[in-house]
Structures are given as structure tokens and as C-alpha cells.
PDB file of C-alpha atoms in Angstrom:
ATOM      1  CA  MET A   1     130.596   1.126 340.723  1.00 73.00           C
ATOM      2  CA  SER A   2     127.724   0.285 343.029  1.00 85.00           C
ATOM      3  CA  LEU A   3     127.877  -3.001 344.916  1.00 89.00           C
ATOM      4  CA  TYR A   4     124.125  -3.560 345.210  1.00 89.00           C
ATOM      5  CA  SER A   5     122.341  -1.155 342.887  1.00 77.00           C
ATOM      6  CA  LYS A   6     122.148  -1.106 339.097  1.00 69.00           C
ATOM      7  CA  ASP A   7     119.964   1.939 338.537  1.00 61.00           C
ATOM      8  CA  HIS A   8     118.444   2.881 341.878  1.00 69.00           C
ATOM      9  CA  THR A   9     119.454   4.983 344.845  1.00 85.00           C
ATOM     10  CA  VAL A  10     122.690   3.926 346.518  1.00 93.00           C
ATOM     11  CA  TYR A  11     122.305   3.712 350.292  1.00 96.00           C
ATOM     12  CA  ARG A  12     125.153   4.059 352.789  1.00 96.00           C
ATOM     13  CA  ASN A  13     125.205   3.677 356.535  1.00 96.00           C
ATOM     14  CA  ARG A  14     126.743   6.122 359.003  1.00 94.00           C
ATOM     15  CA  ASP A  15     130.198   4.608 358.403  1.00 95.00           C
ATOM     16  CA  GLY A  16     129.937   5.238 354.663  1.00 94.00           C
ATOM     17  CA  LYS A  17     129.565   1.531 353.853  1.00 95.00           C
ATOM     18  CA  GLU A  18     127.212   0.716 351.001  1.00 96.00           C
ATOM     19  CA  ILE A  19     124.178  -1.238 352.145  1.00 97.00           C
ATOM     20  CA  PRO A  20     121.421  -2.985 350.158  1.00 96.00           C
ATOM     21  CA  SER A  21     117.955  -1.549 349.702  1.00 96.00           C
ATOM     22  CA  VAL A  22     114.889  -3.258 351.100  1.00 97.00           C
ATOM     23  CA  THR A  23     113.819  -4.179 347.555  1.00 94.00           C
ATOM     24  CA  THR A  24     117.249  -5.687 346.827  1.00 94.00           C
ATOM     25  CA  VAL A  25     116.944  -7.912 349.898  1.00 96.00           C
ATOM     26  CA  LEU A  26     113.478  -9.046 348.786  1.00 95.00           C
ATOM     27  CA  LYS A  27     114.815 -10.174 345.398  1.00 91.00           C
ATOM     28  CA  LEU A  28     116.110 -13.221 347.258  1.00 90.00           C
ATOM     29  CA  LEU A  29     112.516 -14.484 347.376  1.00 90.00           C
ATOM     30  CA  ASN A  30     111.363 -16.862 344.685  1.00 71.00           C
ATOM     31  CA  LYS A  31     108.507 -15.510 342.559  1.00 61.00           C
ATOM     32  CA  PRO A  32     107.031 -18.525 340.700  1.00 50.00           C
ATOM     33  CA  ALA A  33     104.324 -16.414 339.018  1.00 49.00           C
ATOM     34  CA  LEU A  34     107.048 -14.647 337.042  1.00 44.00           C
ATOM     35  CA  ILE A  35     108.132 -17.911 335.422  1.00 47.00           C
ATOM     36  CA  GLY A  36     104.704 -18.517 333.929  1.00 47.00           C
ATOM     37  CA  TRP A  37     104.497 -14.885 332.836  1.00 37.00           C
ATOM     38  CA  ALA A  38     107.920 -15.089 331.162  1.00 40.00           C
ATOM     39  CA  ASN A  39     106.904 -18.291 329.367  1.00 49.00           C
ATOM     40  CA  TYR A  40     103.733 -16.584 328.157  1.00 41.00           C
ATOM     41  CA  LEU A  41     105.760 -13.671 326.752  1.00 38.00           C
ATOM     42  CA  GLY A  42     108.126 -16.129 325.076  1.00 54.00           C
ATOM     43  CA  PHE A  43     105.158 -17.815 323.388  1.00 52.00           C
ATOM     44  CA  LYS A  44     104.155 -14.397 322.049  1.00 54.00           C
ATOM     45  CA  ARG A  45     107.765 -13.805 320.913  1.00 52.00           C
ATOM     46  CA  THR A  46     108.045 -10.782 323.221  1.00 54.00           C
ATOM     47  CA  ARG A  47     111.301 -10.027 325.029  1.00 48.00           C
ATOM     48  CA  VAL A  48     110.877 -10.094 328.823  1.00 41.00           C
ATOM     49  CA  ALA A  49     113.547  -7.423 329.261  1.00 49.00           C
ATOM     50  CA  ASP A  50     111.647  -5.001 327.011  1.00 48.00           C
ATOM     51  CA  VAL A  51     108.378  -5.481 328.897  1.00 41.00           C
ATOM     52  CA  LEU A  52     110.089  -5.128 332.278  1.00 50.00           C
ATOM     53  CA  LEU A  53     111.817  -1.938 331.174  1.00 51.00           C
ATOM     54  CA  GLU A  54     108.595  -0.387 329.910  1.00 61.00           C
ATOM     55  CA  SER A  55     106.747  -1.400 333.087  1.00 71.00           C
ATOM     56  CA  ALA A  56     109.523   0.053 335.242  1.00 73.00           C
ATOM     57  CA  ASN A  57     109.446   3.323 333.293  1.00 83.00           C
ATOM     58  CA  ILE A  58     105.675   3.599 333.656  1.00 88.00           C
ATOM     59  CA  GLY A  59     105.949   2.869 337.368  1.00 89.00           C
ATOM     60  CA  THR A  60     108.678   5.480 337.840  1.00 89.00           C
ATOM     61  CA  ASP A  61     106.650   8.026 335.889  1.00 91.00           C
ATOM     62  CA  PHE A  62     103.525   7.341 337.955  1.00 93.00           C
ATOM     63  CA  HIS A  63     105.472   7.613 341.219  1.00 93.00           C
ATOM     64  CA  ALA A  64     106.949  10.939 340.096  1.00 92.00           C
ATOM     65  CA  MET A  65     103.504  12.397 339.394  1.00 93.00           C
ATOM     66  CA  VAL A  66     102.127  11.211 342.735  1.00 95.00           C
ATOM     67  CA  SER A  67     105.158  12.655 344.519  1.00 94.00           C
ATOM     68  CA  ASP A  68     104.704  16.027 342.787  1.00 93.00           C
ATOM     69  CA  TRP A  69     100.992  15.995 343.612  1.00 95.00           C
ATOM     70  CA  SER A  70     101.773  15.189 347.253  1.00 95.00           C
ATOM     71  CA  GLU A  71     104.089  18.196 347.444  1.00 93.00           C
ATOM     72  CA  GLY A  72     101.565  20.506 345.785  1.00 93.00           C
ATOM     73  CA  LYS A  73     103.573  20.834 342.579  1.00 92.00           C
ATOM     74  CA  THR A  74     102.059  21.296 339.131  1.00 89.00           C
ATOM     75  CA  ILE A  75     102.229  18.172 336.976  1.00 87.00           C
ATOM     76  CA  ILE A  76     104.050  19.203 333.806  1.00 82.00           C
ATOM     77  CA  GLY A  77     106.164  17.638 331.088  1.00 77.00           C
ATOM     78  CA  GLU A  78     105.743  14.538 328.987  1.00 82.00           C
ATOM     79  CA  HIS A  79     104.444  11.371 330.605  1.00 84.00           C
ATOM     80  CA  TYR A  80     103.554   7.868 329.461  1.00 84.00           C
ATOM     81  CA  ASP A  81      99.887   7.653 328.443  1.00 91.00           C
ATOM     82  CA  VAL A  82      99.437   4.670 330.742  1.00 91.00           C
ATOM     83  CA  ALA A  83     101.023   6.514 333.678  1.00 92.00           C
ATOM     84  CA  ILE A  84      98.736   9.497 333.100  1.00 93.00           C
ATOM     85  CA  GLN A  85      95.658   7.270 333.131  1.00 94.00           C
ATOM     86  CA  LEU A  86      96.798   5.511 336.307  1.00 95.00           C
ATOM     87  CA  PHE A  87      97.433   8.884 337.922  1.00 95.00           C
ATOM     88  CA  LYS A  88      93.930  10.087 337.035  1.00 95.00           C
ATOM     89  CA  GLU A  89      92.474   6.964 338.639  1.00 96.00           C
ATOM     90  CA  PHE A  90      94.641   7.561 341.696  1.00 97.00           C
ATOM     91  CA  LEU A  91      93.335  11.127 342.054  1.00 97.00           C
ATOM     92  CA  ILE A  92      89.748   9.827 342.087  1.00 97.00           C
ATOM     93  CA  TRP A  93      90.687   7.263 344.746  1.00 97.00           C
ATOM     94  CA  ALA A  94      92.578   9.869 346.819  1.00 98.00           C
ATOM     95  CA  GLU A  95      89.606  12.220 346.874  1.00 97.00           C
ATOM     96  CA  LYS A  96      87.123   9.451 347.647  1.00 97.00           C
ATOM     97  CA  ASN A  97      89.252   8.130 350.527  1.00 98.00           C
ATOM     98  CA  GLU A  98      90.192  11.574 351.877  1.00 98.00           C
ATOM     99  CA  MET A  99      93.926  11.046 351.404  1.00 98.00           C
ATOM    100  CA  ARG A 100      96.052  13.913 352.719  1.00 97.00           C
ATOM    101  CA  PRO A 101      99.833  13.573 352.337  1.00 97.00           C
ATOM    102  CA  ILE A 102     102.122  14.212 355.308  1.00 96.00           C
ATOM    103  CA  LYS A 103     105.464  13.251 353.724  1.00 96.00           C
ATOM    104  CA  SER A 104     106.436  11.588 350.452  1.00 95.00           C
ATOM    105  CA  GLU A 105     109.504   9.933 348.920  1.00 95.00           C
ATOM    106  CA  ILE A 106     111.303   9.641 352.266  1.00 96.00           C
ATOM    107  CA  SER A 107     114.796   8.159 351.898  1.00 97.00           C
ATOM    108  CA  MET A 108     116.196   6.513 355.043  1.00 97.00           C
ATOM    109  CA  GLN A 109     118.927   4.092 356.033  1.00 97.00           C
ATOM    110  CA  CYS A 110     120.195   2.188 359.062  1.00 98.00           C
ATOM    111  CA  ASP A 111     123.372   0.164 359.617  1.00 98.00           C
ATOM    112  CA  ARG A 112     122.281  -2.770 357.443  1.00 98.00           C
ATOM    113  CA  PHE A 113     119.874  -1.527 354.755  1.00 98.00           C
ATOM    114  CA  GLY A 114     118.106   1.489 353.279  1.00 97.00           C
ATOM    115  CA  GLY A 115     114.929   2.357 351.459  1.00 97.00           C
ATOM    116  CA  THR A 116     112.591   5.060 350.243  1.00 97.00           C
ATOM    117  CA  ILE A 117     109.063   5.230 351.653  1.00 97.00           C
ATOM    118  CA  ASP A 118     106.505   6.307 349.055  1.00 97.00           C
ATOM    119  CA  SER A 119     104.127   8.106 351.390  1.00 97.00           C
ATOM    120  CA  ILE A 120     103.081   8.716 354.953  1.00 98.00           C
ATOM    121  CA  CYS A 121      99.597  10.148 354.826  1.00 98.00           C
ATOM    122  CA  HIS A 122      96.172  10.505 356.329  1.00 98.00           C
ATOM    123  CA  ILE A 123      93.479   8.302 354.831  1.00 98.00           C
ATOM    124  CA  GLY A 124      90.398   9.617 356.504  1.00 97.00           C
ATOM    125  CA  SER A 125      91.339  10.071 360.165  1.00 97.00           C
ATOM    126  CA  THR A 126      94.021   7.340 360.188  1.00 98.00           C
ATOM    127  CA  VAL A 127      97.750   7.744 359.478  1.00 98.00           C
ATOM    128  CA  HIS A 128      99.102   5.195 356.989  1.00 98.00           C
ATOM    129  CA  MET A 129     102.471   4.231 355.608  1.00 98.00           C
ATOM    130  CA  LEU A 130     101.507   3.784 351.958  1.00 98.00           C
ATOM    131  CA  ASP A 131     103.375   2.085 349.141  1.00 98.00           C
ATOM    132  CA  PHE A 132     102.224   2.443 345.526  1.00 96.00           C
ATOM    133  CA  LYS A 133     102.451  -0.467 343.088  1.00 96.00           C
ATOM    134  CA  THR A 134     101.676  -0.388 339.369  1.00 92.00           C
ATOM    135  CA  SER A 135     101.029  -4.123 339.423  1.00 88.00           C
ATOM    136  CA  LYS A 136      97.965  -6.240 338.714  1.00 89.00           C
ATOM    137  CA  ASN A 137      97.839  -7.805 342.168  1.00 92.00           C
ATOM    138  CA  ILE A 138      98.930  -7.381 345.780  1.00 95.00           C
ATOM    139  CA  TYR A 139     101.412  -9.954 347.098  1.00 94.00           C
ATOM    140  CA  PRO A 140     102.594 -10.844 350.645  1.00 94.00           C
ATOM    141  CA  SER A 141     106.172  -9.773 349.821  1.00 95.00           C
ATOM    142  CA  MET A 142     104.904  -6.202 349.464  1.00 96.00           C
ATOM    143  CA  PHE A 143     104.166  -6.173 353.182  1.00 98.00           C
ATOM    144  CA  LEU A 144     107.663  -7.472 353.881  1.00 97.00           C
ATOM    145  CA  GLN A 145     108.824  -4.356 352.056  1.00 98.00           C
ATOM    146  CA  LEU A 146     106.675  -2.210 354.350  1.00 98.00           C
ATOM    147  CA  ALA A 147     108.092  -4.123 357.325  1.00 98.00           C
ATOM    148  CA  GLY A 148     111.586  -3.077 356.275  1.00 98.00           C
ATOM    149  CA  TYR A 149     110.435   0.516 355.876  1.00 98.00           C
ATOM    150  CA  SER A 150     108.782   0.385 359.291  1.00 98.00           C
ATOM    151  CA  LEU A 151     112.149  -0.399 360.888  1.00 98.00           C
ATOM    152  CA  LEU A 152     113.776   2.503 359.041  1.00 98.00           C
ATOM    153  CA  CYS A 153     111.031   4.907 360.077  1.00 98.00           C
ATOM    154  CA  LYS A 154     111.082   3.715 363.690  1.00 98.00           C
ATOM    155  CA  GLU A 155     114.829   4.345 363.916  1.00 98.00           C
ATOM    156  CA  ASN A 156     115.077   7.570 361.921  1.00 98.00           C
ATOM    157  CA  ALA A 157     111.745   9.276 362.664  1.00 98.00           C
ATOM    158  CA  PRO A 158     110.304   7.754 365.869  1.00 98.00           C
ATOM    159  CA  GLU A 159     107.720  10.520 366.370  1.00 98.00           C
ATOM    160  CA  THR A 160     106.341   9.988 362.874  1.00 97.00           C
ATOM    161  CA  TYR A 161     106.414   6.221 363.343  1.00 98.00           C
ATOM    162  CA  GLY A 162     104.426   6.583 366.550  1.00 98.00           C
ATOM    163  CA  ARG A 163     101.583   8.219 364.617  1.00 98.00           C
ATOM    164  CA  ILE A 164     101.284   5.434 362.033  1.00 98.00           C
ATOM    165  CA  GLU A 165      98.394   3.026 362.603  1.00 98.00           C
ATOM    166  CA  LYS A 166      98.121   1.212 359.264  1.00 98.00           C
ATOM    167  CA  PHE A 167     100.484  -0.076 356.584  1.00 98.00           C
ATOM    168  CA  THR A 168      98.873  -0.092 353.157  1.00 98.00           C
ATOM    169  CA  ILE A 169      99.620  -1.275 349.634  1.00 98.00           C
ATOM    170  CA  LEU A 170      97.806   0.587 346.862  1.00 98.00           C
ATOM    171  CA  SER A 171      97.971  -1.321 343.583  1.00 97.00           C
ATOM    172  CA  ILE A 172      96.956   0.483 340.388  1.00 95.00           C
ATOM    173  CA  SER A 173      96.918  -1.223 336.995  1.00 93.00           C
ATOM    174  CA  GLU A 174      95.221  -0.996 333.624  1.00 89.00           C
ATOM    175  CA  LYS A 175      93.821  -4.511 333.938  1.00 89.00           C
ATOM    176  CA  ASN A 176      92.575  -4.650 337.531  1.00 92.00           C
ATOM    177  CA  GLY A 177      92.101  -0.987 338.393  1.00 94.00           C
ATOM    178  CA  ILE A 178      92.740   0.043 342.000  1.00 96.00           C
ATOM    179  CA  GLN A 179      93.175  -2.419 344.840  1.00 97.00           C
ATOM    180  CA  ALA A 180      94.097  -1.551 348.416  1.00 97.00           C
ATOM    181  CA  LYS A 181      95.042  -3.780 351.317  1.00 98.00           C
ATOM    182  CA  SER A 182      96.036  -2.663 354.822  1.00 98.00           C
ATOM    183  CA  MET A 183      97.677  -4.285 357.817  1.00 98.00           C
ATOM    184  CA  ASP A 184      97.544  -3.059 361.414  1.00 98.00           C
ATOM    185  CA  LYS A 185     100.827  -1.901 362.917  1.00 98.00           C
ATOM    186  CA  LYS A 186     100.732  -4.768 365.427  1.00 98.00           C
ATOM    187  CA  VAL A 187     100.574  -7.350 362.623  1.00 98.00           C
ATOM    188  CA  ILE A 188     103.488  -5.737 360.796  1.00 98.00           C
ATOM    189  CA  GLU A 189     105.590  -5.562 363.956  1.00 98.00           C
ATOM    190  CA  GLU A 190     104.816  -9.046 365.257  1.00 98.00           C
ATOM    191  CA  ARG A 191     104.576 -11.078 362.052  1.00 98.00           C
ATOM    192  CA  PHE A 192     106.209  -9.328 359.101  1.00 98.00           C
ATOM    193  CA  VAL A 193     109.173  -7.590 360.760  1.00 98.00           C
ATOM    194  CA  PRO A 194     110.673 -10.842 362.168  1.00 98.00           C
ATOM    195  CA  THR A 195     110.299 -12.483 358.756  1.00 97.00           C
ATOM    196  CA  PHE A 196     111.980  -9.548 357.020  1.00 98.00           C
ATOM    197  CA  LEU A 197     114.885  -9.654 359.498  1.00 98.00           C
ATOM    198  CA  SER A 198     115.305 -13.402 358.913  1.00 97.00           C
ATOM    199  CA  LEU A 199     115.398 -12.771 355.174  1.00 97.00           C
ATOM    200  CA  LEU A 200     117.961  -9.987 355.695  1.00 98.00           C
ATOM    201  CA  ASP A 201     120.193 -12.395 357.653  1.00 98.00           C
ATOM    202  CA  THR A 202     119.926 -14.960 354.849  1.00 97.00           C
ATOM    203  CA  PHE A 203     120.586 -12.341 352.170  1.00 96.00           C
ATOM    204  CA  GLU A 204     123.764 -11.127 353.884  1.00 97.00           C
ATOM    205  CA  LYS A 205     125.120 -14.677 354.352  1.00 97.00           C
ATOM    206  CA  TRP A 206     124.246 -15.809 350.824  1.00 95.00           C
ATOM    207  CA  PHE A 207     125.670 -12.635 349.296  1.00 95.00           C
ATOM    208  CA  ALA A 208     128.949 -13.144 351.203  1.00 96.00           C
ATOM    209  CA  LEU A 209     129.238 -16.833 350.266  1.00 97.00           C
ATOM    210  CA  ASN A 210     128.722 -16.122 346.568  1.00 96.00           C
ATOM    211  CA  MET A 211     131.284 -13.330 346.602  1.00 95.00           C
ATOM    212  CA  GLU A 212     133.872 -15.354 348.547  1.00 96.00           C
ATOM    213  CA  PHE A 213     133.709 -18.653 346.694  1.00 97.00           C
ATOM    214  CA  PHE A 214     132.453 -17.697 343.215  1.00 95.00           C
ATOM    215  CA  ASP A 215     133.230 -13.987 342.933  1.00 95.00           C
ATOM    216  CA  SER A 216     129.553 -13.669 341.985  1.00 94.00           C
ATOM    217  CA  ASN A 217     127.336 -10.743 342.920  1.00 94.00           C
ATOM    218  CA  ILE A 218     123.819 -12.159 343.341  1.00 91.00           C
ATOM    219  CA  THR A 219     122.249  -8.702 342.970  1.00 89.00           C
ATOM    220  CA  LYS A 220     123.666  -8.298 339.457  1.00 82.00           C
ATOM    221  CA  GLU A 221     122.613 -11.666 338.059  1.00 69.00           C
TER     222      GLU A 221
END
């Protein structure tokens, strides 16, 4: 049984010890917008778990199509109608912004955490680390996620990391269409990386305290 992961990739460090993913670490952050959203669904008598599952499936489906496209594969099989529409919008954006994939779905780990980078690509003449979100908005925590990935890339693929100039979130949703926001590498390194590392320290301590005194796994709550 996985210590940190319910249904995602299990990451292990070089000693074979299971380590949390970047996204698992970020779950420690409070997301007040979700409370209002959950209350809204309750008013409509809609189960939050059902909506989250459907959203996750659409997101996974969309990511799979983008990954196949990035690797030059033919998009085949059955897909969610929403995911197909989002993918079509992405293709228009990719052509307009001269996106050319370098690598996609890159799984990496270090001693303390792991993660999977969606894409390292050219957008025009600039190399970006790009993360896709099927969400209505772009949030600061998404750049903390990229900060974690930046550390993984710097350690595991320093030559590739040296080429990256921008870190970008591409949000694609039915309601708000496509939104993109980028940060310079210097901003990620100087502002977001220290914050991510502080959060990682807190996550490790809080996880250990809950396990020791309450036999409670905070990642499974």
C-alpha cells in the first residue's frame, strides 16, 4: 500500500524510500475558494466527490492527448467530449504561439520528493517549463508546483534546466477558455523555490507528528 499516493505515480528516492509528490506537498495549503464551491454544489444537491472525479478524469484525458500530440502520436480511442474540445482549443493556441515540444511527461525524483513535468517546450524562440491545468483560473500555488519541478529538473537534467527561461501555467477550461501566465526563471528561483522548500519542511514535520501521535496519514484524509 502506498504511503502518500492514492491513485497517482508512486515516487521513490535512490534508497528505495517512498517520497511524496510535489502535488501531495501542496495539498497542505488551504484553498478557501474550494469551500464556497463545495457549498454551492451542496445547494444544488450535487455530490462534490462526483464532480471532482469527473473533473479529474477529464483532466487526465486532456493531458494524455497533449502528451500523445507532443510525441507525434495519432490521437485515437474514446475521449470525453469536454476533453476533446479543450484539446482542439489547445491545438489552436499551440499553433498561434509556435509551441514546439522538446520533452513531455517527464517523471523525476530527488531524495525528498518527486513529480512529473507536463512539458518542456519552445514557445516562439523561448524555452518554457509548461504545466497544463484544466481549471477556470490560474492560482499562485501552481507556480509553487513549478518551483518544485524546477528543483527536480535542475538536479536530474541540469543541461535541460539551463536552457529554460520561463515557467508557464496554461489553463484551459470550458468557462474561461485559455489563459496563460509566465514567470521568469529568476523569480521562480528567488521567490517561489524558497517558499516551496519551507512548505516541504512543514509538510514533513506535520506528516510525522500526525503519524506518531494519532496514527493518522494526512495525505489520505
